[in-house]
Structures are given as structure tokens and as C-alpha cells.
């Protein structure tokens, strides 16, 4: 017989690998959906998931919706923010800005703190005008904004506060869920997040009237046969809720494994790269592993070197959102622009092994050293 050899390709390491629970934990719930024929429209599993997450977060009102972007749009609508200016951060995923634009409001960018990467509260008040109605701040990589100072500013100027907490599930600040701050906080349950429902998101609020409005907005604006306002379809399905319930049962072990992997990274990269400064009084979820390098050239060299070795890192976030080409009015945010050019998120998930992380760190450090050597060689006769 002719011998055949099986070609084994290198394992691709993506920037994240979505956690999947034991398949039977999901399929058991799918079997129930099959038997009931109740696929969406606030079914058993959607209700159960909302109840569990509300209890986990210790918040009064919680809404499970179809994704994190629609959650932001619902928040803007629920707070009656129309044709106004909304102060926001340029250092975020594009959905933060897109949600403001889609709701026909104007994003007013305030530059970020160079250490925490969050909106710089010292620069907010200078951007407030009579047309400013809200602040939409971002807990970047789950690192809490200065929620105390933002609340003071908002009260002083009669502004609403929305927090884009896309990365914040499982994070606690000052002893309570980070999603419990603001008039409305939102979160993403996309497959790349620590807790996910494949696609999904949520709105969290603490006011009963806002809760009722969110409930109407997410289901076309009607209750029974009464249409009370112009809503939209932001509901999520039983299949997504079933995944969320299965994933939720493993949340603590996932966060612990991500912490363990982050600490391995730290052991190799400490004092070699710049890290985001985490605020005090935080219980963290280890959602991403961002590093900041010396310049954009080194960033591009590191990304290419990793890619050549079947490792996919990500320029997250890039570009700075104030530089989006379709914005009418361009403003300068030099700190966000600088950080966005120098930041990389390295792979982080529950499936990474120590060997994987050693491989990644070796490539990063060797590439950085090679670029530094080139620069030194090119300038050695200048000294």
C-alpha cells in the first residue's frame, strides 16, 4: 500500500477564542426549545437569563438585547437625547461613535488620560455647551472611568450619563458591579467577550420609568395590543439565551484562567512594554491583554512577525475615532491618536497554554530587540 502522510498545520492562535461550554449543556436546552417551538419573543430561557444576570450584577433593572450596539442606541433613545451633543471618548470601538450618529446626535470628543486610557474628566467641562445633553463614557478594556467625578459634572450641568461598558461584565468597582453606574450602562455579549451569548448585549438602569421605556423600545413599542411609542426590534432569541445560560455556569473559572494567563504574560513582558494603568478598588475580569509599544513602526513589525508564526494580534483600538473619515467636524485628540497607533491586544482566552504565551512573548520581545538594534546601528556614528 502506498504510504500517505497527514499534513499537520500549525495551530492558529487568534486574538481570542470564544469559550464554548460542554456541548451537552447547550444541546439539552436546545432540545427544550425544539419541543416547545418557542424560539424568541421573551421565552423561558431569555427570562431565566435576565433573572440570573440581574441577580449576579445586583442591579434593579436589566434588559437582555440583541447586541451591544443596539443597547447604546436604546440608551440614547430612552433618555430622550435628540439632535444634541453627546460628549464621548475617541478611544473605543467604532460602535460607540456609530450609535451616537445613528441616533442623529453629535459626538463631541474629549481626549483620554494617557495612563488609564479612559476619558479625561479634567477636559470634559470645557467641551460643554447649551446643546450638550449627555456624556457617553467608555470603561476601556473594563477599566473603570472616574464615575464619581463624571457624576459630579453631570449633576452640575444637568446631563445624562451613559456608560459603554462593552468590556465590563464581571468587573466590580468600589464593591459593586461596574454596570450599576450611570443613568444607563450597556454591555456587549458578543462571542469575543468574557461572558457571551454568541451575539447579544444588555442595558442596565436604576430608574423605574427608564426601565419601562427600555422594555417598550426593545419590542416595537407595544404592550399586548397597545402601541405606546415608536420602538424597534432589539429582542434576542432563545438560542442565544441558552448559550448564555450554559456559559454563565462557567464564568468564575473562565475569569480565573484568564487571570492566570495574564500573569504569565506579565512575567515575560513586565518592564518591557507599557501597560494600561488599572484603577484602585477594582475586581477585574481580564478581558483583553493590551500592550503599548514605543512607536507605530514597531507595532506593525510585531504584528507581522506574529502573523508569520500563526498568531493574530489586533490593533485595538485603531484608529482614534475622532479621525473617522465620515465625521463632519474634525478635532484633535493627540493622546488618543498617539495611543491608538502604539497599542496591540495580544491573544487572551481560556484555551491558551503556557507554551502559547511563551511563544507569543518570545516573538514580541525578539522583534522589539531587533528593531532597537537596527535603530542603534543606524545612529551609532552620531554619538
mmCIF file of C-alpha atoms in Angstrom, residues 49-300:
data_model
loop_
_atom_site.group_PDB
_atom_site.id
_atom_site.type_symbol
_atom_site.label_atom_id
_atom_site.label_comp_id
_atom_site.label_asym_id
_atom_site.label_seq_id
_atom_site.Cartn_x
_atom_site.Cartn_y
_atom_site.Cartn_z
ATOM 1 C CA UNK A 49 -31.031 34.568 31.747
ATOM 2 C CA UNK A 50 -32.292 38.064 32.565
ATOM 3 C CA UNK A 51 -33.159 36.936 36.072
ATOM 4 C CA UNK A 52 -29.765 35.290 36.668
ATOM 5 C CA UNK A 53 -27.749 38.213 35.311
ATOM 6 C CA UNK A 54 -29.801 40.739 37.245
ATOM 7 C CA UNK A 55 -29.110 38.794 40.446
ATOM 8 C CA UNK A 56 -25.420 38.350 39.594
ATOM 9 C CA UNK A 57 -24.978 42.072 38.945
ATOM 10 C CA UNK A 58 -27.176 43.093 41.896
ATOM 11 C CA UNK A 59 -28.982 45.706 39.810
ATOM 12 C CA UNK A 60 -32.687 46.689 39.932
ATOM 13 C CA UNK A 61 -33.417 46.608 36.185
ATOM 14 C CA UNK A 62 -31.808 44.568 33.420
ATOM 15 C CA UNK A 63 -32.642 44.102 29.726
ATOM 16 C CA UNK A 64 -31.173 41.353 27.518
ATOM 17 C CA UNK A 65 -30.971 42.657 23.936
ATOM 18 C CA UNK A 66 -29.690 41.561 20.556
ATOM 19 C CA UNK A 67 -26.242 43.213 20.660
ATOM 20 C CA UNK A 68 -24.136 45.831 22.408
ATOM 21 C CA UNK A 69 -24.546 48.478 19.723
ATOM 22 C CA UNK A 70 -28.339 48.439 19.780
ATOM 23 C CA UNK A 71 -28.029 48.652 23.575
ATOM 24 C CA UNK A 72 -26.289 52.019 23.188
ATOM 25 C CA UNK A 73 -28.924 53.222 20.731
ATOM 26 C CA UNK A 74 -31.703 52.154 23.095
ATOM 27 C CA UNK A 75 -29.984 54.052 25.910
ATOM 28 C CA UNK A 76 -29.832 57.251 23.853
ATOM 29 C CA UNK A 77 -33.498 56.883 22.900
ATOM 30 C CA UNK A 78 -34.668 56.008 26.404
ATOM 31 C CA UNK A 79 -33.065 59.169 27.801
ATOM 32 C CA UNK A 80 -34.752 61.377 25.156
ATOM 33 C CA UNK A 81 -31.490 62.547 23.618
ATOM 34 C CA UNK A 82 -32.451 64.060 20.271
ATOM 35 C CA UNK A 83 -30.469 66.362 17.969
ATOM 36 C CA UNK A 84 -27.969 67.186 20.697
ATOM 37 C CA UNK A 85 -24.292 66.934 21.561
ATOM 38 C CA UNK A 86 -23.059 63.888 23.454
ATOM 39 C CA UNK A 87 -19.590 64.064 24.987
ATOM 40 C CA UNK A 88 -17.690 60.851 24.411
ATOM 41 C CA UNK A 89 -14.289 59.197 24.124
ATOM 42 C CA UNK A 90 -12.314 58.815 20.898
ATOM 43 C CA UNK A 91 -10.609 55.687 22.256
ATOM 44 C CA UNK A 92 -13.170 52.933 21.821
ATOM 45 C CA UNK A 93 -14.614 50.570 19.258
ATOM 46 C CA UNK A 94 -16.430 52.351 16.436
ATOM 47 C CA UNK A 95 -19.857 51.294 17.798
ATOM 48 C CA UNK A 96 -19.617 53.981 20.475
ATOM 49 C CA UNK A 97 -19.495 56.740 17.878
ATOM 50 C CA UNK A 98 -21.782 54.959 15.395
ATOM 51 C CA UNK A 99 -24.592 54.663 17.926
ATOM 52 C CA UNK A 100 -24.499 58.429 18.532
ATOM 53 C CA UNK A 101 -24.508 59.199 14.817
ATOM 54 C CA UNK A 102 -27.315 56.718 14.075
ATOM 55 C CA UNK A 103 -29.470 58.452 16.667
ATOM 56 C CA UNK A 104 -28.865 61.776 14.874
ATOM 57 C CA UNK A 105 -26.766 63.224 17.683
ATOM 58 C CA UNK A 106 -23.290 64.750 17.550
ATOM 59 C CA UNK A 107 -20.267 63.036 19.141
ATOM 60 C CA UNK A 108 -18.107 65.583 20.950
ATOM 61 C CA UNK A 109 -14.721 64.016 21.586
ATOM 62 C CA UNK A 110 -12.758 64.582 24.759
ATOM 63 C CA UNK A 111 -9.209 63.257 24.848
ATOM 64 C CA UNK A 112 -8.167 60.436 27.154
ATOM 65 C CA UNK A 113 -5.971 60.019 30.185
ATOM 66 C CA UNK A 114 -2.590 58.668 28.969
ATOM 67 C CA UNK A 115 -2.406 56.082 31.740
ATOM 68 C CA UNK A 116 -5.942 54.707 32.196
ATOM 69 C CA UNK A 117 -6.967 55.250 28.518
ATOM 70 C CA UNK A 118 -10.365 56.459 29.760
ATOM 71 C CA UNK A 119 -11.932 59.855 29.072
ATOM 72 C CA UNK A 120 -10.016 62.629 30.848
ATOM 73 C CA UNK A 121 -12.530 64.145 33.273
ATOM 74 C CA UNK A 122 -10.431 67.311 33.615
ATOM 75 C CA UNK A 123 -11.184 68.116 29.965
ATOM 76 C CA UNK A 124 -14.942 67.462 29.925
ATOM 77 C CA UNK A 125 -16.328 70.764 31.194
ATOM 78 C CA UNK A 126 -14.527 72.854 28.577
ATOM 79 C CA UNK A 127 -16.489 70.962 25.888
ATOM 80 C CA UNK A 128 -19.922 71.510 27.438
ATOM 81 C CA UNK A 129 -22.259 73.890 25.566
ATOM 82 C CA UNK A 130 -26.000 74.628 25.795
ATOM 83 C CA UNK A 131 -26.531 71.839 23.238
ATOM 84 C CA UNK A 132 -24.760 69.227 25.389
ATOM 85 C CA UNK A 133 -27.262 66.802 26.883
ATOM 86 C CA UNK A 134 -25.217 63.738 27.885
ATOM 87 C CA UNK A 135 -21.878 62.087 28.499
ATOM 88 C CA UNK A 136 -21.239 58.670 26.960
ATOM 89 C CA UNK A 137 -18.039 57.455 28.594
ATOM 90 C CA UNK A 138 -16.284 54.146 27.947
ATOM 91 C CA UNK A 139 -14.800 51.761 30.510
ATOM 92 C CA UNK A 140 -11.870 50.928 28.241
ATOM 93 C CA UNK A 141 -10.904 47.243 28.482
ATOM 94 C CA UNK A 142 -13.156 47.071 31.546
ATOM 95 C CA UNK A 143 -11.064 49.645 33.421
ATOM 96 C CA UNK A 144 -13.492 51.923 35.319
ATOM 97 C CA UNK A 145 -13.874 55.562 34.359
ATOM 98 C CA UNK A 146 -13.792 58.108 37.139
ATOM 99 C CA UNK A 147 -17.502 57.541 37.751
ATOM 100 C CA UNK A 148 -17.550 59.762 40.840
ATOM 101 C CA UNK A 149 -16.177 62.802 39.016
ATOM 102 C CA UNK A 150 -18.360 62.195 35.954
ATOM 103 C CA UNK A 151 -21.442 62.062 38.176
ATOM 104 C CA UNK A 152 -20.453 65.406 39.758
ATOM 105 C CA UNK A 153 -20.027 67.027 36.358
ATOM 106 C CA UNK A 154 -23.303 65.575 35.107
ATOM 107 C CA UNK A 155 -25.254 66.851 38.115
ATOM 108 C CA UNK A 156 -23.673 70.287 37.876
ATOM 109 C CA UNK A 157 -24.652 70.673 34.214
ATOM 110 C CA UNK A 158 -27.869 68.610 34.245
ATOM 111 C CA UNK A 159 -26.505 65.951 31.892
ATOM 112 C CA UNK A 160 -27.452 62.309 31.455
ATOM 113 C CA UNK A 161 -24.719 59.666 31.784
ATOM 114 C CA UNK A 162 -24.439 56.556 29.626
ATOM 115 C CA UNK A 163 -21.584 54.142 30.164
ATOM 116 C CA UNK A 164 -20.412 51.994 27.288
ATOM 117 C CA UNK A 165 -19.422 49.015 29.411
ATOM 118 C CA UNK A 166 -18.959 46.619 26.495
ATOM 119 C CA UNK A 167 -15.928 45.099 28.257
ATOM 120 C CA UNK A 168 -17.203 45.389 31.804
ATOM 121 C CA UNK A 169 -19.165 42.256 32.611
ATOM 122 C CA UNK A 170 -17.787 40.705 35.790
ATOM 123 C CA UNK A 171 -15.915 43.859 36.821
ATOM 124 C CA UNK A 172 -16.608 45.335 40.243
ATOM 125 C CA UNK A 173 -15.663 48.845 41.327
ATOM 126 C CA UNK A 174 -15.956 50.186 44.862
ATOM 127 C CA UNK A 175 -17.674 46.970 45.861
ATOM 128 C CA UNK A 176 -20.403 46.824 43.211
ATOM 129 C CA UNK A 177 -20.851 45.946 39.558
ATOM 130 C CA UNK A 178 -19.309 48.483 37.207
ATOM 131 C CA UNK A 179 -22.542 48.244 35.196
ATOM 132 C CA UNK A 180 -24.516 49.727 38.086
ATOM 133 C CA UNK A 181 -23.204 53.266 37.486
ATOM 134 C CA UNK A 182 -24.738 55.990 35.337
ATOM 135 C CA UNK A 183 -28.308 56.568 34.186
ATOM 136 C CA UNK A 184 -27.881 53.599 31.838
ATOM 137 C CA UNK A 185 -24.954 51.238 31.400
ATOM 138 C CA UNK A 186 -24.638 48.910 28.452
ATOM 139 C CA UNK A 187 -22.628 45.769 27.842
ATOM 140 C CA UNK A 188 -21.783 43.527 24.901
ATOM 141 C CA UNK A 189 -22.282 39.766 24.994
ATOM 142 C CA UNK A 190 -20.566 39.224 21.653
ATOM 143 C CA UNK A 191 -18.742 35.933 21.169
ATOM 144 C CA UNK A 192 -15.371 37.610 21.789
ATOM 145 C CA UNK A 193 -16.293 38.741 25.302
ATOM 146 C CA UNK A 194 -15.635 37.016 28.641
ATOM 147 C CA UNK A 195 -19.345 36.294 29.028
ATOM 148 C CA UNK A 196 -21.157 35.816 25.738
ATOM 149 C CA UNK A 197 -24.429 34.746 24.166
ATOM 150 C CA UNK A 198 -22.863 34.440 20.672
ATOM 151 C CA UNK A 199 -24.471 37.776 19.791
ATOM 152 C CA UNK A 200 -26.099 39.882 22.454
ATOM 153 C CA UNK A 201 -25.912 42.723 24.909
ATOM 154 C CA UNK A 202 -27.748 44.426 27.733
ATOM 155 C CA UNK A 203 -28.987 47.694 29.180
ATOM 156 C CA UNK A 204 -28.841 48.253 32.940
ATOM 157 C CA UNK A 205 -30.655 51.100 34.656
ATOM 158 C CA UNK A 206 -31.905 52.068 38.110
ATOM 159 C CA UNK A 207 -34.972 54.182 37.332
ATOM 160 C CA UNK A 208 -38.381 52.509 37.006
ATOM 161 C CA UNK A 209 -39.628 54.843 34.278
ATOM 162 C CA UNK A 210 -36.496 54.303 32.187
ATOM 163 C CA UNK A 211 -36.871 50.557 32.728
ATOM 164 C CA UNK A 212 -40.419 50.638 31.379
ATOM 165 C CA UNK A 213 -39.334 52.699 28.389
ATOM 166 C CA UNK A 214 -36.466 50.346 27.556
ATOM 167 C CA UNK A 215 -38.869 47.427 27.760
ATOM 168 C CA UNK A 216 -41.164 49.080 25.208
ATOM 169 C CA UNK A 217 -38.381 50.307 22.940
ATOM 170 C CA UNK A 218 -36.824 46.863 22.518
ATOM 171 C CA UNK A 219 -40.106 45.273 21.314
ATOM 172 C CA UNK A 220 -41.541 47.717 18.777
ATOM 173 C CA UNK A 221 -43.033 49.998 21.428
ATOM 174 C CA UNK A 222 -46.059 47.912 22.286
ATOM 175 C CA UNK A 223 -47.517 46.044 25.232
ATOM 176 C CA UNK A 224 -50.194 43.479 24.398
ATOM 177 C CA UNK A 225 -52.112 45.248 21.614
ATOM 178 C CA UNK A 226 -51.336 48.805 22.701
ATOM 179 C CA UNK A 227 -48.676 50.707 20.744
ATOM 180 C CA UNK A 228 -47.276 53.324 23.094
ATOM 181 C CA UNK A 229 -44.191 54.633 21.281
ATOM 182 C CA UNK A 230 -42.030 54.096 18.190
ATOM 183 C CA UNK A 231 -39.831 51.171 19.163
ATOM 184 C CA UNK A 232 -37.529 48.788 17.371
ATOM 185 C CA UNK A 233 -36.802 45.072 17.410
ATOM 186 C CA UNK A 234 -33.934 44.623 19.870
ATOM 187 C CA UNK A 235 -35.077 41.318 21.359
ATOM 188 C CA UNK A 236 -32.810 38.296 21.488
ATOM 189 C CA UNK A 237 -33.630 34.652 20.820
ATOM 190 C CA UNK A 238 -33.969 31.541 22.944
ATOM 191 C CA UNK A 239 -30.932 30.032 21.216
ATOM 192 C CA UNK A 240 -28.733 32.938 22.275
ATOM 193 C CA UNK A 241 -30.152 32.885 25.791
ATOM 194 C CA UNK A 242 -29.485 29.139 26.020
ATOM 195 C CA UNK A 243 -25.839 29.731 25.160
ATOM 196 C CA UNK A 244 -25.652 32.489 27.752
ATOM 197 C CA UNK A 245 -27.031 30.233 30.471
ATOM 198 C CA UNK A 246 -24.531 27.498 29.594
ATOM 199 C CA UNK A 247 -21.599 29.932 29.535
ATOM 200 C CA UNK A 248 -22.695 31.664 32.748
ATOM 201 C CA UNK A 249 -22.261 28.462 34.746
ATOM 202 C CA UNK A 250 -18.513 28.600 33.981
ATOM 203 C CA UNK A 251 -17.938 32.330 34.438
ATOM 204 C CA UNK A 252 -15.794 32.200 37.578
ATOM 205 C CA UNK A 253 -13.455 29.522 36.222
ATOM 206 C CA UNK A 254 -13.099 31.425 32.930
ATOM 207 C CA UNK A 255 -12.090 34.646 34.652
ATOM 208 C CA UNK A 256 -9.657 32.755 36.874
ATOM 209 C CA UNK A 257 -7.995 31.130 33.836
ATOM 210 C CA UNK A 258 -7.761 34.466 32.036
ATOM 211 C CA UNK A 259 -6.151 35.961 35.150
ATOM 212 C CA UNK A 260 -3.681 33.070 35.260
ATOM 213 C CA UNK A 261 -2.751 33.581 31.600
ATOM 214 C CA UNK A 262 -2.433 37.346 32.087
ATOM 215 C CA UNK A 263 0.025 36.759 34.910
ATOM 216 C CA UNK A 264 2.144 34.541 32.652
ATOM 217 C CA UNK A 265 2.252 37.371 30.121
ATOM 218 C CA UNK A 266 3.223 39.766 32.915
ATOM 219 C CA UNK A 267 6.154 37.592 33.917
ATOM 220 C CA UNK A 268 7.645 37.956 30.422
ATOM 221 C CA UNK A 269 6.650 41.498 29.475
ATOM 222 C CA UNK A 270 6.881 43.408 32.757
ATOM 223 C CA UNK A 271 9.190 46.425 32.362
ATOM 224 C CA UNK A 272 9.484 45.693 28.618
ATOM 225 C CA UNK A 273 6.256 47.333 27.417
ATOM 226 C CA UNK A 274 3.756 49.890 28.702
ATOM 227 C CA UNK A 275 0.516 48.699 30.281
ATOM 228 C CA UNK A 276 -2.833 50.344 30.887
ATOM 229 C CA UNK A 277 -2.954 51.586 34.494
ATOM 230 C CA UNK A 278 -5.808 49.871 36.337
ATOM 231 C CA UNK A 279 -7.645 51.996 38.864
ATOM 232 C CA UNK A 280 -7.737 51.075 42.545
ATOM 233 C CA UNK A 281 -10.646 49.273 44.245
ATOM 234 C CA UNK A 282 -11.342 47.055 41.264
ATOM 235 C CA UNK A 283 -12.133 43.366 40.837
ATOM 236 C CA UNK A 284 -11.143 42.772 37.220
ATOM 237 C CA UNK A 285 -12.333 40.365 34.502
ATOM 238 C CA UNK A 286 -9.129 40.087 32.416
ATOM 239 C CA UNK A 287 -10.983 40.573 29.149
ATOM 240 C CA UNK A 288 -8.013 41.654 26.999
ATOM 241 C CA UNK A 289 -4.241 41.905 27.201
ATOM 242 C CA UNK A 290 -3.276 45.284 25.700
ATOM 243 C CA UNK A 291 0.318 46.471 25.466
ATOM 244 C CA UNK A 292 1.664 49.810 24.257
ATOM 245 C CA UNK A 293 4.944 49.885 22.309
ATOM 246 C CA UNK A 294 7.383 52.700 21.523
ATOM 247 C CA UNK A 295 6.083 53.629 18.082
ATOM 248 C CA UNK A 296 3.791 52.555 15.262
ATOM 249 C CA UNK A 297 6.606 51.062 13.219
ATOM 250 C CA UNK A 298 7.403 48.558 15.975
ATOM 251 C CA UNK A 299 3.683 47.789 16.330
ATOM 252 C CA UNK A 300 3.453 46.883 12.642
#
